[in-house]
Amino acid sequence: MSESSGISLLLVDDHPVVRNGLRGMFESTPGFTVLAEASNGVEAVELAADLTPDVILMDLRMPGGGGLDAITELTRRGIRSKVLVLTTWDTDTDTLPAIEAGATGYLLKDAPQDELFNAVRQAAAGRTVLSPAVASRLVSAVRSPAPSPLAARERQVLELVAKGTSNRDIARELFISEATVKTHLSHVFTKLGVTDRAAAVAKGYEQGILGRD
Amino acid sequence: MSESSGISLLLVDDHPVVRNGLRGMFESTPGFTVLAEASNGVEAVELAADLTPDVILMDLRMPGGGGLDAITELTRRGIRSKVLVLTTWDTDTDTLPAIEAGATGYLLKDAPQDELFNAVRQAAAGRTVLSPAVASRLVSAVRSPAPSPLAARERQVLELVAKGTSNRDIARELFISEATVKTHLSHVFTKLGVTDRAAAVAKGYEQGILGRD
DNA sequence: CGCGGCATCACCCGAATGGCTGATGCCGGG
DNA sequence: CCCGGCATCAGCCATTCGGGTGATGCCGCG
């Protein structure tokens, strides 16, 4: 942390107006210093590597080096600047990936100024800041209602398979014959595009069919 | 929403002192009405079904009907009250399950009053409110840095297994013998407490060893 | 320096798995 | 009314698994 000049910032946005607006806001407020600006992800990574700002305010959608890749790269390089994603609309599907990639927070640009300031401070302190909309998204992703392509019986079988139940025991458990279990499993394999139970379980988790107990 | 009297509340906590404290806070603040209190989950569900408060402030750990079950039951019954989980420490492993069960927000009891008020208003409006600590938890669950008990090689093998690779092909892929693959897998089984590859994959996902590509 | 964890390999064997072919009954949509 | 999806069942058969037992070499920690 650059103690003397408060929280140091790197602004990343392809739109100069936005950068200017942000720079204005932060420069006219004690406790913040704008170290530099970048207009794309690649630049952002370079500057961040050089200047190690406390917080990087980053737009996601940018020409010439997307924000997402930039975040990934930053974390890969072990640069400790906190990334605060600032986006215009949150209709994006990128919110989750961004967070997974290592973003510390996610805010909408229409957030009131003090919320923004506050978020930056929180981020600098390493705390996660999510705008309500994003938090909701994240939460609903956790309880994602993934429609499964599997028939009810097939899902049941798959669940038991995931628990390590053998075909024979699945048969017993569901009061059907082992042959039927095998048939169901074959269908599961076909539908999931795999050839064995282990991969089927993996797909099951990947597609959210399994995993929500 | 009970327009006339602001946001209506149901307080659920096994500790009378806490209930009292909360009641005091909310009754002395315009815009809130405490409809009732409950000291356990079962009571809470009954009262909620009866009174349909706008927001339910609920402790998680309670004797006689845990908060988690209560939340589950509420969502099951389609009761539209928003549940705001209020917990003392957040060391719990319950935060995620609670959210998955349908909690609208998750706050620590040591949150400052206005934050609490604000959270309740947000919750009443259907927005998700997470205290920073919980948000972090949630986020890190998404990119879970779960320390896997598996050795490097073992993890590799498990990953291939999840892709449906046969032992023989795993051997080829890793330039080792099939026997070695089997040995690794045996160890994986032991460490994960399962007996077959399908269950191993399931555990792998469950424990965050697999799933983050 | 010995013990434990990791990584490697071998051989045996019984049981489980997955592919294939084929069949029946039910149900709902076109 | 027929077709397709679901659910049920059967038998055959090659392959794969998983367990057991045992062995070697390397490395790090005490």
GROMACS .gro file of N, CA and C in nm, chain A residues 96 98-104 122 126-128 130 132 135-136 138-139 142-143 161-165 195-199 201-203 205-206 211-213, chain B residues 96 98-103 122 126-128 130 132-133 135-136 138-139 142-143 161-165 195-203 205-206 211 213:
model
  228
   96LEU      N    1  -1.956  -1.437  -1.325
   96LEU     CA    2  -1.900  -1.551  -1.254
   96LEU      C    3  -1.759  -1.584  -1.297
   98ALA      N    4  -1.542  -1.397  -1.413
   98ALA     CA    5  -1.451  -1.294  -1.363
   98ALA      C    6  -1.415  -1.321  -1.219
   99ILE      N    7  -1.513  -1.354  -1.143
   99ILE     CA    8  -1.488  -1.380  -1.002
   99ILE      C    9  -1.402  -1.504  -0.985
  100GLU      N   10  -1.434  -1.605  -1.065
  100GLU     CA   11  -1.353  -1.725  -1.058
  100GLU      C   12  -1.209  -1.696  -1.098
  101ALA      N   13  -1.195  -1.605  -1.193
  101ALA     CA   14  -1.061  -1.573  -1.241
  101ALA      C   15  -0.981  -1.499  -1.135
  102GLY      N   16  -1.051  -1.443  -1.039
  102GLY     CA   17  -0.976  -1.381  -0.931
  102GLY      C   18  -1.016  -1.237  -0.900
  103ALA      N   19  -1.124  -1.190  -0.957
  103ALA     CA   20  -1.168  -1.055  -0.926
  103ALA      C   21  -1.209  -1.048  -0.779
  104THR      N   22  -1.175  -0.937  -0.716
  104THR     CA   23  -1.207  -0.922  -0.574
  104THR      C   24  -1.349  -0.872  -0.556
  122GLN      N   25  -1.285  -0.131   0.050
  122GLN     CA   26  -1.305  -0.269   0.091
  122GLN      C   27  -1.212  -0.361   0.011
  126GLY      N   28  -0.882  -0.613   0.088
  126GLY     CA   29  -0.889  -0.754   0.055
  126GLY      C   30  -1.025  -0.816   0.075
  127ARG      N   31  -1.122  -0.733   0.106
  127ARG     CA   32  -1.255  -0.790   0.126
  127ARG      C   33  -1.331  -0.796  -0.006
  128THR      N   34  -1.418  -0.891  -0.015
  128THR     CA   35  -1.495  -0.907  -0.138
  128THR      C   36  -1.614  -0.813  -0.138
  130LEU      N   37  -1.950  -0.724  -0.357
  130LEU     CA   38  -2.037  -0.758  -0.469
  130LEU      C   39  -2.157  -0.665  -0.468
  132PRO      N   40  -2.536  -0.583  -0.511
  132PRO     CA   41  -2.648  -0.672  -0.483
  132PRO      C   42  -2.686  -0.758  -0.603
  135ALA      N   43  -2.439  -1.027  -0.641
  135ALA     CA   44  -2.450  -1.123  -0.532
  135ALA      C   45  -2.565  -1.219  -0.561
  136SER      N   46  -2.675  -1.164  -0.606
  136SER     CA   47  -2.790  -1.249  -0.636
  136SER      C   48  -2.754  -1.350  -0.743
  138LEU      N   49  -2.467  -1.465  -0.822
  138LEU     CA   50  -2.374  -1.563  -0.769
  138LEU      C   51  -2.448  -1.668  -0.689
  139VAL      N   52  -2.541  -1.616  -0.608
  139VAL     CA   53  -2.616  -1.706  -0.524
  139VAL      C   54  -2.700  -1.799  -0.607
  142VAL      N   55  -2.519  -2.071  -0.747
  142VAL     CA   56  -2.491  -2.177  -0.652
  142VAL      C   57  -2.608  -2.273  -0.642
  143ARG      N   58  -2.727  -2.215  -0.647
  143ARG     CA   59  -2.842  -2.307  -0.641
  143ARG      C   60  -2.904  -2.322  -0.779
  161VAL      N   61  -2.499  -4.422  -0.860
  161VAL     CA   62  -2.367  -4.451  -0.916
  161VAL      C   63  -2.264  -4.359  -0.852
  162ALA      N   64  -2.301  -4.233  -0.840
  162ALA     CA   65  -2.208  -4.135  -0.782
  162ALA      C   66  -2.173  -4.170  -0.639
  163LYS      N   67  -2.263  -4.243  -0.575
  163LYS     CA   68  -2.235  -4.283  -0.437
  163LYS      C   69  -2.155  -4.411  -0.432
  164GLY      N   70  -2.123  -4.462  -0.547
  164GLY     CA   71  -2.041  -4.582  -0.550
  164GLY      C   72  -2.122  -4.710  -0.542
  165THR      N   73  -2.250  -4.699  -0.567
  165THR     CA   74  -2.335  -4.817  -0.562
  165THR      C   75  -2.315  -4.901  -0.688
  195THR      N   76  -1.878  -4.289  -2.189
  195THR     CA   77  -1.884  -4.433  -2.205
  195THR      C   78  -1.868  -4.509  -2.075
  196ASP      N   79  -1.841  -4.441  -1.968
  196ASP     CA   80  -1.836  -4.514  -1.841
  196ASP      C   81  -1.892  -4.432  -1.726
  197ARG      N   82  -1.918  -4.501  -1.618
  197ARG     CA   83  -1.988  -4.439  -1.506
  197ARG      C   84  -1.910  -4.326  -1.443
  198ALA      N   85  -1.779  -4.339  -1.440
  198ALA     CA   86  -1.698  -4.232  -1.379
  198ALA      C   87  -1.717  -4.102  -1.456
  199ALA      N   88  -1.706  -4.111  -1.586
  199ALA     CA   89  -1.724  -3.991  -1.669
  199ALA      C   90  -1.866  -3.940  -1.659
  201VAL      N   91  -2.056  -3.952  -1.400
  201VAL     CA   92  -2.064  -3.877  -1.275
  201VAL      C   93  -2.002  -3.739  -1.293
  202ALA      N   94  -1.887  -3.736  -1.359
  202ALA     CA   95  -1.821  -3.608  -1.384
  202ALA      C   96  -1.914  -3.515  -1.459
  203LYS      N   97  -1.972  -3.563  -1.568
  203LYS     CA   98  -2.065  -3.482  -1.646
  203LYS      C   99  -2.181  -3.438  -1.560
  205TYR      N  100  -2.189  -3.372  -1.249
  205TYR     CA  101  -2.151  -3.256  -1.168
  205TYR      C  102  -2.133  -3.134  -1.256
  206GLU      N  103  -2.065  -3.154  -1.366
  206GLU     CA  104  -2.038  -3.043  -1.458
  206GLU      C  105  -2.168  -2.977  -1.500
  211GLY      N  106  -2.481  -3.298  -0.738
  211GLY     CA  107  -2.407  -3.200  -0.659
  211GLY      C  108  -2.495  -3.114  -0.570
  212ARG      N  109  -2.622  -3.104  -0.602
  212ARG     CA  110  -2.709  -3.027  -0.512
  212ARG      C  111  -2.793  -3.124  -0.431
  213ASP      N  112  -2.744  -3.152  -0.313
  213ASP     CA  113  -2.814  -3.250  -0.227
  213ASP      C  114  -2.927  -3.183  -0.151
  309LEU      N  115  -2.310  -2.162   0.331
  309LEU     CA  116  -2.351  -2.199   0.196
  309LEU      C  117  -2.479  -2.279   0.191
  311ALA      N  118  -2.719  -2.273   0.386
  311ALA     CA  119  -2.831  -2.184   0.416
  311ALA      C  120  -2.872  -2.107   0.292
  312ILE      N  121  -2.774  -2.057   0.223
  312ILE     CA  122  -2.804  -1.980   0.103
  312ILE      C  123  -2.866  -2.069  -0.003
  313GLU      N  124  -2.810  -2.189  -0.013
  313GLU     CA  125  -2.867  -2.283  -0.109
  313GLU      C  126  -3.011  -2.317  -0.073
  314ALA      N  127  -3.036  -2.324   0.057
  314ALA     CA  128  -3.170  -2.360   0.102
  314ALA      C  129  -3.269  -2.250   0.071
  315GLY      N  130  -3.220  -2.131   0.049
  315GLY     CA  131  -3.311  -2.024   0.010
  315GLY      C  132  -3.301  -1.895   0.090
  316ALA      N  133  -3.200  -1.885   0.175
  316ALA     CA  134  -3.185  -1.762   0.252
  316ALA      C  135  -3.156  -1.646   0.156
  335GLN      N  136  -3.302  -0.415   0.216
  335GLN     CA  137  -3.260  -0.480   0.092
  335GLN      C  138  -3.329  -0.616   0.077
  339GLY      N  139  -3.611  -0.797  -0.181
  339GLY     CA  140  -3.578  -0.916  -0.256
  339GLY      C  141  -3.435  -0.921  -0.303
  340ARG      N  142  -3.355  -0.824  -0.260
  340ARG     CA  143  -3.216  -0.827  -0.302
  340ARG      C  144  -3.132  -0.910  -0.206
  341THR      N  145  -3.031  -0.967  -0.258
  341THR     CA  146  -2.944  -1.050  -0.176
  341THR      C  147  -2.844  -0.964  -0.100
  343LEU      N  148  -2.517  -0.994   0.146
  343LEU     CA  149  -2.419  -1.080   0.209
  343LEU      C  150  -2.318  -0.992   0.283
  345PRO      N  151  -1.960  -0.892   0.402
  345PRO     CA  152  -1.834  -0.912   0.330
  345PRO      C  153  -1.772  -1.047   0.359
  346ALA      N  154  -1.770  -1.083   0.484
  346ALA     CA  155  -1.708  -1.211   0.520
  346ALA      C  156  -1.776  -1.327   0.448
  348ALA      N  157  -1.962  -1.304   0.176
  348ALA     CA  158  -1.940  -1.291   0.033
  348ALA      C  159  -1.807  -1.356  -0.005
  349SER      N  160  -1.708  -1.328   0.075
  349SER     CA  161  -1.577  -1.385   0.048
  349SER      C  162  -1.586  -1.537   0.050
  351LEU      N  163  -1.838  -1.724  -0.002
  351LEU     CA  164  -1.913  -1.772  -0.117
  351LEU      C  165  -1.824  -1.774  -0.240
  352VAL      N  166  -1.753  -1.664  -0.254
  352VAL     CA  167  -1.666  -1.652  -0.369
  352VAL      C  168  -1.558  -1.758  -0.367
  355VAL      N  169  -1.664  -2.077  -0.474
  355VAL     CA  170  -1.672  -2.090  -0.618
  355VAL      C  171  -1.536  -2.124  -0.677
  356ARG      N  172  -1.436  -2.058  -0.626
  356ARG     CA  173  -1.303  -2.093  -0.677
  356ARG      C  174  -1.226  -2.173  -0.574
  374VAL      N  175  -0.963  -4.019  -1.494
  374VAL     CA  176  -1.076  -4.108  -1.467
  374VAL      C  177  -1.206  -4.033  -1.489
  375ALA      N  178  -1.210  -3.909  -1.443
  375ALA     CA  179  -1.332  -3.829  -1.456
  375ALA      C  180  -1.365  -3.805  -1.602
  376LYS      N  181  -1.263  -3.813  -1.686
  376LYS     CA  182  -1.289  -3.792  -1.827
  376LYS      C  183  -1.328  -3.922  -1.896
  377GLY      N  184  -1.335  -4.028  -1.818
  377GLY     CA  185  -1.378  -4.154  -1.875
  377GLY      C  186  -1.264  -4.236  -1.932
  378THR      N  187  -1.143  -4.199  -1.897
  378THR     CA  188  -1.027  -4.271  -1.948
  378THR      C  189  -1.012  -4.404  -1.874
  408THR      N  190  -1.499  -4.688  -0.297
  408THR     CA  191  -1.451  -4.816  -0.346
  408THR      C  192  -1.452  -4.827  -0.497
  409ASP      N  193  -1.506  -4.727  -0.565
  409ASP     CA  194  -1.499  -4.736  -0.710
  409ASP      C  195  -1.477  -4.599  -0.774
  410ARG      N  196  -1.439  -4.602  -0.897
  410ARG     CA  197  -1.400  -4.478  -0.965
  410ARG      C  198  -1.512  -4.377  -0.976
  411ALA      N  199  -1.632  -4.426  -0.994
  411ALA     CA  200  -1.744  -4.333  -1.007
  411ALA      C  201  -1.759  -4.252  -0.879
  412ALA      N  202  -1.757  -4.321  -0.768
  412ALA     CA  203  -1.771  -4.252  -0.639
  412ALA      C  204  -1.651  -4.162  -0.614
  413ALA      N  205  -1.537  -4.206  -0.660
  413ALA     CA  206  -1.417  -4.123  -0.644
  413ALA      C  207  -1.433  -3.991  -0.716
  414VAL      N  208  -1.486  -3.998  -0.837
  414VAL     CA  209  -1.510  -3.877  -0.914
  414VAL      C  210  -1.609  -3.787  -0.839
  415ALA      N  211  -1.714  -3.848  -0.788
  415ALA     CA  212  -1.814  -3.772  -0.713
  415ALA      C  213  -1.747  -3.699  -0.597
  416LYS      N  214  -1.670  -3.772  -0.518
  416LYS     CA  215  -1.599  -3.712  -0.405
  416LYS      C  216  -1.509  -3.601  -0.452
  418TYR      N  217  -1.544  -3.404  -0.698
  418TYR     CA  218  -1.620  -3.281  -0.722
  418TYR      C  219  -1.667  -3.223  -0.590
  419GLU      N  220  -1.719  -3.310  -0.506
  419GLU     CA  221  -1.772  -3.267  -0.378
  419GLU      C  222  -1.666  -3.189  -0.299
  424GLY      N  223  -1.332  -3.026  -1.100
  424GLY     CA  224  -1.438  -2.931  -1.133
  424GLY      C  225  -1.391  -2.792  -1.169
  426ASP      N  226  -1.163  -2.625  -1.397
  426ASP     CA  227  -1.075  -2.647  -1.513
  426ASP      C  228  -0.982  -2.530  -1.534
   0.00000   0.00000   0.00000
